[in-house]
Tab-separated table of C-alpha atoms in Angstrom:
chain	number	residue	atom	x	y	z
A	1	MET	CA	175.609	118.895	-12.199
A	2	LYS	CA	174.448	121.350	-13.948
A	3	LYS	CA	171.209	120.070	-14.184
A	4	LEU	CA	170.695	119.865	-11.026
A	5	LEU	CA	171.520	123.353	-10.561
A	6	THR	CA	168.606	124.003	-12.502
A	7	VAL	CA	165.949	122.123	-10.852
A	8	LEU	CA	167.321	123.406	-7.540
A	9	LEU	CA	166.987	126.983	-8.405
A	10	ALA	CA	163.405	126.526	-10.456
A	11	ALA	CA	162.358	125.544	-6.602
A	12	LEU	CA	163.560	127.985	-4.663
A	13	MET	CA	161.590	130.658	-7.165
A	14	VAL	CA	158.155	128.656	-6.659
A	15	LEU	CA	158.690	128.617	-2.980
A	16	THR	CA	159.408	132.508	-3.202
A	17	LEU	CA	156.188	133.489	-5.005
A	18	ALA	CA	154.048	130.770	-2.786
A	19	ALA	CA	155.487	132.535	0.327
A	20	CYS	CA	155.387	136.729	-1.529
A	21	GLY	CA	151.549	134.720	-1.940
A	22	SER	CA	150.833	134.712	0.947
A	23	GLN	CA	151.820	137.559	2.353
A	24	THR	CA	149.093	139.406	-0.042
A	25	GLU	CA	146.419	137.082	0.689
A	26	GLU	CA	142.788	138.742	2.041
A	27	PRO	CA	142.347	137.216	5.644
A	28	THR	CA	139.560	135.195	5.807
A	29	THR	CA	136.960	136.620	8.754
A	30	THR	CA	134.354	134.516	10.920
A	31	ASP	CA	132.482	137.314	11.823
A	32	GLU	CA	128.622	137.637	11.671
A	33	PRO	CA	125.951	141.084	11.423
A	34	GLU	CA	125.145	141.370	15.187
A	35	VAL	CA	121.424	140.056	15.140
A	36	GLU	CA	119.075	143.193	16.934
A	37	GLU	CA	117.567	141.788	20.307
A	38	SER	CA	114.132	140.651	20.079
A	39	TYR	CA	111.386	141.732	22.419
A	40	ALA	CA	111.355	138.441	23.983
A	41	ASP	CA	114.937	138.319	24.665
A	42	LYS	CA	114.981	141.462	25.621
A	43	ALA	CA	111.561	141.226	28.201
A	44	LEU	CA	113.346	137.757	29.433
A	45	ARG	CA	116.925	139.378	30.019
A	46	THR	CA	115.507	142.436	31.954
A	47	GLN	CA	112.980	140.078	33.750
A	48	ASN	CA	115.821	138.050	35.232
A	49	GLU	CA	117.660	140.733	35.915
A	50	ILE	CA	114.846	142.303	37.926
A	51	LEU	CA	114.668	139.369	39.814
A	52	ALA	CA	118.216	138.783	40.586
A	53	SER	CA	117.834	141.571	42.365
A	54	ILE	CA	115.597	140.943	44.642
A	55	GLU	CA	116.504	140.607	48.307
A	56	PRO	CA	114.876	137.077	49.311
A	57	ASP	CA	112.696	137.512	52.485
A	58	TYR	CA	112.804	134.128	54.139
A	59	SER	CA	111.205	134.690	57.559
A	60	VAL	CA	107.802	135.046	55.737
A	61	THR	CA	105.489	132.745	55.785
A	62	GLY	CA	101.868	131.224	55.511
A	63	LYS	CA	99.829	131.228	52.010
A	64	LEU	CA	97.403	134.029	50.010
A	65	ILE	CA	94.888	133.354	47.832
A	66	VAL	CA	94.405	135.631	44.816
A	67	TYR	CA	91.517	136.085	42.429
A	68	SER	CA	92.550	137.601	39.286
A	69	PRO	CA	90.719	138.479	36.027
A	70	ASN	CA	94.729	139.796	34.759
A	71	SER	CA	95.553	138.118	30.937
A	72	GLN	CA	98.424	135.450	31.282
A	73	GLY	CA	101.474	137.665	30.800
A	74	GLU	CA	100.586	140.239	33.978
A	75	LEU	CA	100.089	136.478	36.012
A	76	ASP	CA	103.839	134.819	34.355
A	77	ALA	CA	105.507	138.531	35.002
A	78	ILE	CA	104.659	139.508	38.564
A	79	ARG	CA	104.354	135.702	39.987
A	80	PRO	CA	107.658	135.401	40.244
A	81	GLY	CA	108.691	138.574	41.434
A	82	PHE	CA	106.457	138.206	44.810
A	83	LEU	CA	108.110	134.630	45.371
A	84	ALA	CA	111.306	135.881	44.464
A	85	LYS	CA	110.732	138.361	47.674
A	86	TYR	CA	108.726	135.481	49.398
A	87	PRO	CA	110.011	132.576	48.654
A	88	LYS	CA	108.343	130.623	51.782
A	89	VAL	CA	105.096	132.122	51.217
A	90	ASP	CA	102.107	130.060	49.442
A	91	LEU	CA	101.339	132.044	46.526
A	92	GLN	CA	97.622	130.719	45.186
A	93	ILE	CA	96.068	132.429	42.187
A	94	THR	CA	93.109	131.461	40.389
A	95	SER	CA	92.195	133.019	37.470
A	96	MET	CA	88.229	134.309	37.301
A	97	GLY	CA	86.286	136.961	35.027
A	98	THR	CA	85.964	140.219	37.701
A	99	GLY	CA	81.996	139.616	38.029
A	100	ASP	CA	82.359	135.996	38.640
A	101	VAL	CA	84.987	137.315	41.417
A	102	LEU	CA	83.132	139.127	43.008
A	103	THR	CA	80.021	137.367	42.788
A	104	LYS	CA	81.784	134.483	44.429
A	105	ILE	CA	83.426	137.574	47.373
A	106	GLU	CA	79.815	138.380	48.171
A	107	ALA	CA	78.623	134.833	48.537
A	108	GLU	CA	80.895	134.115	51.190
A	109	LYS	CA	81.323	137.512	52.836
A	110	ASP	CA	81.079	136.230	55.753
A	111	ASN	CA	82.997	133.666	55.966
A	112	PRO	CA	86.154	134.717	52.927
A	113	THR	CA	87.974	132.098	51.378
A	114	ILE	CA	89.439	134.804	49.093
A	115	ASP	CA	92.555	137.394	50.863
A	116	VAL	CA	93.196	139.456	47.248
A	117	MET	CA	90.999	140.659	43.964
A	118	TRP	CA	93.773	141.806	41.380
A	119	GLY	CA	93.077	143.292	38.796
A	120	GLY	CA	88.960	144.244	38.183
A	121	MET	CA	88.947	146.862	40.774
A	122	ASN	CA	88.787	150.455	40.719
A	123	TYR	CA	86.529	153.112	42.576
A	124	GLU	CA	83.294	152.023	40.625
A	125	LYS	CA	83.729	148.220	41.508
A	126	TRP	CA	84.266	150.155	45.390
A	127	TYR	CA	81.584	152.103	45.030
A	128	THR	CA	79.139	149.610	44.456
A	129	HIS	CA	80.346	146.587	46.439
A	130	GLN	CA	80.814	148.542	49.402
A	131	GLY	CA	81.413	146.760	52.890
A	132	LEU	CA	84.006	143.450	51.142
A	133	TRP	CA	87.045	145.377	51.515
A	134	GLU	CA	90.174	146.101	53.846
A	135	ASN	CA	90.961	149.735	54.368
A	136	TYR	CA	95.011	149.797	53.589
A	137	VAL	CA	97.334	151.998	52.613
A	138	SER	CA	100.671	150.781	50.740
A	139	PRO	CA	104.215	152.529	52.408
A	140	ASN	CA	104.669	152.425	48.661
A	141	GLU	CA	101.733	154.350	47.928
A	142	ALA	CA	104.159	157.195	47.812
A	143	ASN	CA	105.928	156.437	43.908
A	144	ILE	CA	102.379	156.619	42.356
A	145	THR	CA	102.840	159.299	40.490
A	146	VAL	CA	100.433	159.323	37.417
A	147	GLU	CA	97.556	161.894	37.572
A	148	SER	CA	94.733	159.264	36.495
A	149	ALA	CA	96.205	156.995	39.123
A	150	THR	CA	96.427	159.254	41.622
A	151	ALA	CA	93.108	160.906	41.118
A	152	GLU	CA	91.522	157.868	42.260
A	153	PHE	CA	92.802	158.323	46.189
A	154	GLN	CA	91.013	161.375	46.358
A	155	LYS	CA	87.402	159.972	46.853
A	156	ASP	CA	86.224	158.087	48.720
A	157	GLY	CA	87.084	155.009	48.608
A	158	LYS	CA	90.824	155.654	49.689
A	159	GLY	CA	92.134	152.968	50.967
A	160	TYR	CA	89.718	150.341	50.366
A	161	PHE	CA	91.938	149.556	46.861
A	162	THR	CA	95.703	150.479	45.216
A	163	SER	CA	95.997	151.686	41.389
A	164	PHE	CA	98.943	149.508	40.546
A	165	GLY	CA	98.666	150.229	36.792
A	166	LEU	CA	96.826	151.423	33.895
A	167	SER	CA	94.136	149.876	31.603
A	168	GLY	CA	93.662	150.309	28.459
A	169	ASN	CA	89.642	150.178	28.416
A	170	THR	CA	89.345	150.112	24.674
A	171	ALA	CA	90.940	148.025	21.358
A	172	PHE	CA	89.807	145.959	19.009
A	173	ILE	CA	91.751	142.600	18.313
A	174	ILE	CA	91.552	141.624	14.400
A	175	ASN	CA	92.369	138.474	12.719
A	176	THR	CA	93.086	139.141	9.242
A	177	GLU	CA	92.557	135.749	7.470
A	178	VAL	CA	89.058	135.584	8.794
A	179	LEU	CA	88.074	139.344	8.202
A	180	ALA	CA	89.494	138.684	4.562
A	181	GLU	CA	87.112	136.187	4.484
A	182	CYS	CA	84.468	138.022	5.168
A	183	GLY	CA	85.804	140.616	2.475
A	184	LEU	CA	87.395	143.375	4.092
A	185	THR	CA	91.085	144.634	5.246
A	186	PRO	CA	91.521	145.703	8.447
A	187	ALA	CA	91.849	148.767	6.775
A	188	ASP	CA	87.948	149.128	6.868
A	189	ILE	CA	88.027	148.800	10.247
A	190	THR	CA	88.669	151.906	12.012
A	191	GLY	CA	85.680	152.145	15.684
A	192	TYR	CA	82.982	151.134	16.859
A	193	GLN	CA	80.963	152.965	13.149
A	194	SER	CA	82.379	150.703	10.693
A	195	LEU	CA	81.198	148.154	12.730
A	196	VAL	CA	77.996	148.338	11.976
A	197	ASP	CA	78.753	149.687	9.009
A	198	ASN	CA	79.368	146.858	7.488
A	199	MET	CA	76.480	145.149	9.350
A	200	ASP	CA	76.030	143.094	6.077
A	201	LYS	CA	79.434	140.968	6.174
A	202	LEU	CA	80.235	140.796	10.250
A	203	LYS	CA	77.451	140.406	11.794
A	204	GLY	CA	77.939	137.387	13.656
A	205	LYS	CA	81.657	137.755	13.046
A	206	VAL	CA	82.455	139.845	15.943
A	207	LEU	CA	82.455	139.401	19.360
A	208	SER	CA	82.082	140.929	23.211
A	209	GLY	CA	82.097	140.954	26.618
A	210	ASP	CA	79.292	140.293	28.499
A	211	PRO	CA	79.104	143.872	30.490
A	212	VAL	CA	77.316	142.447	33.187
A	213	LYS	CA	80.045	140.098	33.960
A	214	SER	CA	83.454	141.910	32.559
A	215	SER	CA	85.133	144.197	33.066
A	216	SER	CA	86.817	144.743	30.135
A	217	ALA	CA	83.590	144.317	28.215
A	218	TRP	CA	81.978	146.898	30.872
A	219	GLN	CA	84.587	149.676	29.999
A	220	GLU	CA	84.052	149.775	26.304
A	221	LEU	CA	80.065	150.228	26.281
A	222	VAL	CA	80.667	152.504	28.944
A	223	ALA	CA	83.369	154.860	25.400
A	224	MET	CA	80.313	154.005	23.551
A	225	ILE	CA	77.332	154.957	25.424
A	226	TYR	CA	79.882	158.297	26.217
A	227	HIS	CA	81.047	158.323	23.006
A	228	TYR	CA	77.372	158.511	21.026
A	229	GLY	CA	75.685	160.289	23.883
A	230	LYS	CA	77.294	163.011	22.810
A	231	GLY	CA	79.634	163.474	26.050
A	232	HIS	CA	82.701	164.882	23.763
A	233	ASP	CA	80.600	168.199	23.982
A	234	SER	CA	79.130	167.750	27.927
A	235	ASN	CA	81.604	165.383	29.425
A	236	PHE	CA	79.435	163.015	31.165
A	237	GLU	CA	77.243	165.805	33.079
A	238	ASP	CA	74.167	165.652	29.598
A	239	LEU	CA	74.306	162.369	27.947
A	240	ASP	CA	72.084	161.661	25.334
A	241	MET	CA	70.841	158.496	26.157
A	242	ASP	CA	68.948	157.856	23.405
A	243	ALA	CA	71.231	157.473	20.910
A	244	ALA	CA	73.690	155.999	22.758
A	245	TRP	CA	71.216	152.972	23.214
A	246	ASP	CA	70.343	153.194	19.183
A	247	TYR	CA	74.300	152.713	18.763
A	248	VAL	CA	74.069	149.834	21.358
A	249	GLU	CA	70.948	147.954	19.406
A	250	GLN	CA	73.087	148.143	16.431
A	251	PHE	CA	76.216	146.587	18.058
A	252	ILE	CA	74.308	143.905	19.540
A	253	GLU	CA	72.544	143.135	16.339
A	254	VAL	CA	76.553	142.912	14.998
A	255	ILE	CA	77.677	140.717	17.111
A	256	ASP	CA	74.690	138.778	16.948
A	257	GLY	CA	73.535	138.524	21.085
A	258	ALA	CA	76.638	136.527	21.742
A	259	VAL	CA	78.147	137.309	24.386
A	260	GLN	CA	81.662	136.153	26.361
A	261	SER	CA	81.271	136.126	30.294
A	262	SER	CA	85.237	135.950	30.773
A	263	SER	CA	87.170	138.704	28.336
A	264	SER	CA	89.999	136.944	27.954
A	265	ALA	CA	87.388	134.515	25.879
A	266	VAL	CA	86.980	137.340	23.603
A	267	TYR	CA	90.462	137.931	22.245
A	268	LYS	CA	91.266	133.856	22.714
A	269	LEU	CA	88.380	133.034	20.035
A	270	VAL	CA	89.957	136.030	17.734
A	271	VAL	CA	93.314	134.117	17.623
A	272	GLN	CA	92.034	130.939	17.038
A	273	GLY	CA	90.232	131.875	14.171
A	274	GLU	CA	86.423	131.566	15.165
A	275	TYR	CA	85.433	135.330	15.373
A	276	ALA	CA	86.723	137.969	13.070
A	277	ILE	CA	87.051	140.691	15.287
A	278	GLY	CA	86.708	140.534	19.349
A	279	VAL	CA	86.208	144.038	20.905
A	280	THR	CA	88.627	144.304	23.712
A	281	TYR	CA	90.945	146.193	25.526
A	282	GLU	CA	95.079	146.771	24.933
A	283	ASP	CA	96.374	145.038	27.356
A	284	PRO	CA	95.390	141.503	25.094
A	285	ALA	CA	95.322	142.722	21.974
A	286	LEU	CA	99.424	144.520	22.262
A	287	GLN	CA	100.073	141.130	23.953
A	288	GLN	CA	99.152	139.219	21.023
A	289	MET	CA	101.568	142.289	18.608
A	290	LYS	CA	104.447	141.580	21.268
A	291	ASP	CA	104.296	137.918	20.907
A	292	GLU	CA	104.061	138.150	17.076
A	293	VAL	CA	101.352	136.306	16.393
A	294	GLU	CA	100.836	135.730	12.066
A	295	ASN	CA	97.098	136.884	10.823
A	296	ILE	CA	96.363	139.300	14.162
A	297	THR	CA	96.925	143.036	14.545
A	298	MET	CA	94.737	145.810	16.836
A	299	ILE	CA	93.411	148.975	16.422
A	300	TYR	CA	92.028	151.939	18.832
A	301	PRO	CA	88.441	152.855	17.805
A	302	GLU	CA	88.835	156.300	16.464
A	303	GLU	CA	85.815	157.350	17.992
A	304	ALA	CA	86.519	157.213	21.983
A	305	ASN	CA	88.812	155.597	24.172
A	306	ASN	CA	89.473	155.643	28.190
A	307	TRP	CA	91.799	153.984	30.531
A	308	THR	CA	91.224	153.278	33.922
A	309	PRO	CA	93.641	152.654	36.658
A	310	CYS	CA	93.469	148.899	37.475
A	311	ALA	CA	93.101	148.463	41.266
A	312	VAL	CA	94.114	144.926	43.714
A	313	ALA	CA	92.198	144.534	46.977
A	314	ILE	CA	91.642	143.403	50.257
A	315	VAL	CA	88.892	141.169	50.826
A	316	LYS	CA	87.390	141.863	54.540
A	317	GLY	CA	87.841	139.274	56.953
A	318	ALA	CA	90.179	137.619	54.862
A	319	ALA	CA	92.636	134.924	56.516
A	320	ASN	CA	95.980	136.248	55.437
A	321	ILE	CA	95.568	139.597	55.739
A	322	ASP	CA	99.128	140.269	57.065
A	323	ASN	CA	100.373	138.772	53.292
A	324	ALA	CA	97.986	140.789	51.326
A	325	LYS	CA	99.051	143.347	52.159
A	326	ARG	CA	102.980	142.722	51.168
A	327	PHE	CA	101.474	141.586	48.122
A	328	ILE	CA	100.687	145.250	47.420
A	329	ASP	CA	103.128	146.457	48.976
A	330	PHE	CA	105.389	144.883	45.829
A	331	LEU	CA	102.666	145.655	43.120
A	332	ILE	CA	104.168	148.728	43.723
A	333	SER	CA	107.044	148.921	44.443
A	334	GLU	CA	110.329	149.286	42.562
A	335	GLU	CA	110.816	146.232	41.471
A	336	GLY	CA	106.766	145.420	40.588
A	337	GLN	CA	106.750	148.690	38.140
A	338	LYS	CA	109.926	147.584	37.052
A	339	LEU	CA	108.372	144.339	36.098
A	340	TYR	CA	105.198	145.884	34.622
A	341	ALA	CA	107.531	147.472	32.313
A	342	CYS	CA	108.318	144.167	30.436
A	343	THR	CA	104.573	143.359	30.560
A	344	THR	CA	101.369	144.992	28.162
A	345	LEU	CA	100.313	147.167	31.231
A	346	ARG	CA	101.537	150.937	32.077
A	347	THR	CA	102.858	151.528	34.949
A	348	VAL	CA	101.296	154.277	37.907
A	349	THR	CA	105.150	155.184	38.454
A	350	GLY	CA	105.995	156.795	35.121
A	351	GLN	CA	108.259	153.603	34.528
A	352	PRO	CA	109.253	153.410	30.727
A	353	ASN	CA	107.670	150.180	29.073
A	354	ILE	CA	109.364	148.392	26.931
A	355	VAL	CA	107.115	146.290	24.946
A	356	PRO	CA	107.233	147.270	21.469
A	357	GLY	CA	103.824	149.267	20.172
A	358	PHE	CA	103.135	151.133	22.731
A	359	LEU	CA	102.088	154.991	21.954
A	360	GLU	CA	102.055	157.429	24.019
A	361	PHE	CA	98.333	159.013	24.667
A	362	GLU	CA	98.789	161.842	22.577
A	363	ASN	CA	99.218	159.396	19.683
A	364	ILE	CA	95.706	158.134	20.444
A	365	PRO	CA	92.783	159.258	19.212
A	366	ASN	CA	90.091	160.819	20.772
A	367	VAL	CA	90.957	159.815	24.535
A	368	PHE	CA	89.052	160.841	27.350
A	369	ASP	CA	88.503	160.571	31.359
A	370	GLN	CA	86.051	159.305	33.053
A	371	ASP	CA	83.692	160.705	35.581
A	372	GLN	CA	84.162	157.611	37.872
A	373	LEU	CA	81.143	158.770	40.074
A	374	VAL	CA	78.893	159.289	37.457
A	375	ILE	CA	79.284	155.760	36.154
A	376	ALA	CA	79.227	153.974	39.209
A	377	GLN	CA	75.993	155.876	39.949
A	378	HIS	CA	74.575	154.730	36.925
A	379	THR	CA	75.936	150.913	36.813
A	380	SER	CA	72.917	149.402	38.242
A	381	GLU	CA	70.950	151.103	35.559
A	382	TRP	CA	73.209	151.260	32.292
A	383	LYS	CA	74.040	147.261	32.920
A	384	ALA	CA	69.753	146.670	33.141
A	385	LYS	CA	69.751	148.577	29.926
A	386	TRP	CA	72.226	146.103	28.092
A	387	THR	CA	70.415	143.442	29.640
A	388	GLU	CA	66.386	144.261	28.169
A	389	LEU	CA	68.327	145.317	24.419
A	390	LEU	CA	70.299	141.854	24.836
A	391	ASP	CA	67.188	139.517	25.811
A	392	ALA	CA	65.204	141.619	22.972
A	393	TYR	CA	66.844	140.858	20.558
A	394	ASN	CA	67.338	137.446	21.802
A	395	GLY	CA	64.257	136.603	22.709
């Protein structure tokens, strides 16, 4: 009996100790640290929220034929928005370089098959291609607040094109792996002069568009002419064209006389590793940074940088003119500009952009304003001179 009592007391003590132990044991947790939302997730969430807020208009039908040199990121952001607004419209978008679009519109001026040219348009393009456009002033034009975009409307091209974004015309996209194979680092590439200073290592490894056909390459040529023509001292009033063309000749040697008719080919070939550097524009270069593409970086050339309003225009005699007007209205609507804020293009309404890596103008070196009238008046002359120098090099 005494032995049994001893066993029972021992068991009771074990249970008591176990109970006490369970009371003091630290609770376990399965909580994990919060993961910061990536840009891609944020952009997708933001775009879906905007699309969900758009009230569809099922009463609008018909077609809309759009030709555009815009980047794929821009097309993918805006197209769903317009179709959310007008789900019964048959929207057909064809990607094509600016020069090729203009050539097609010119050739079809008596019987146009295109309704809208979206992108690649500005005052200079209107000035040199007059008579091809319908005049339309959108009721949403009042939304445009960015001064460099509204200034375009004060010229005699008002109504023939509508600015929907600001396009950075000057940027280099760099494949760091290919650049390393050339014996250089990104720190060695600072702008236009660094290209010719490293001619021995970079010749044939730098790619450019053709300024005659590519609007972005044309704007790069304007920046070269402005800087090396001493435009920072005299604006566009008294450019030293001899000094400007001296540099352009050296630039043509760096690219070894090879140009692309399409601006998209420039940055794509750099990303693919065919070239070390692409002389391109801000939108696609930032797109690669946004997508965190490995071995790709970008710079703004230290000598000169410029932005121009990128615009949309209705082709004169467009078969689907009512839907063309609706398209322009949407681009500068509140919803349209919010969608643009998710892309690598700057808005014209002051809508803040959510893309990482965006710099304000005051943080970008040597930003200059273009004199669109002077540029338009010299477009044919400057393009002819470029062609002469290119042909001479390849001759």
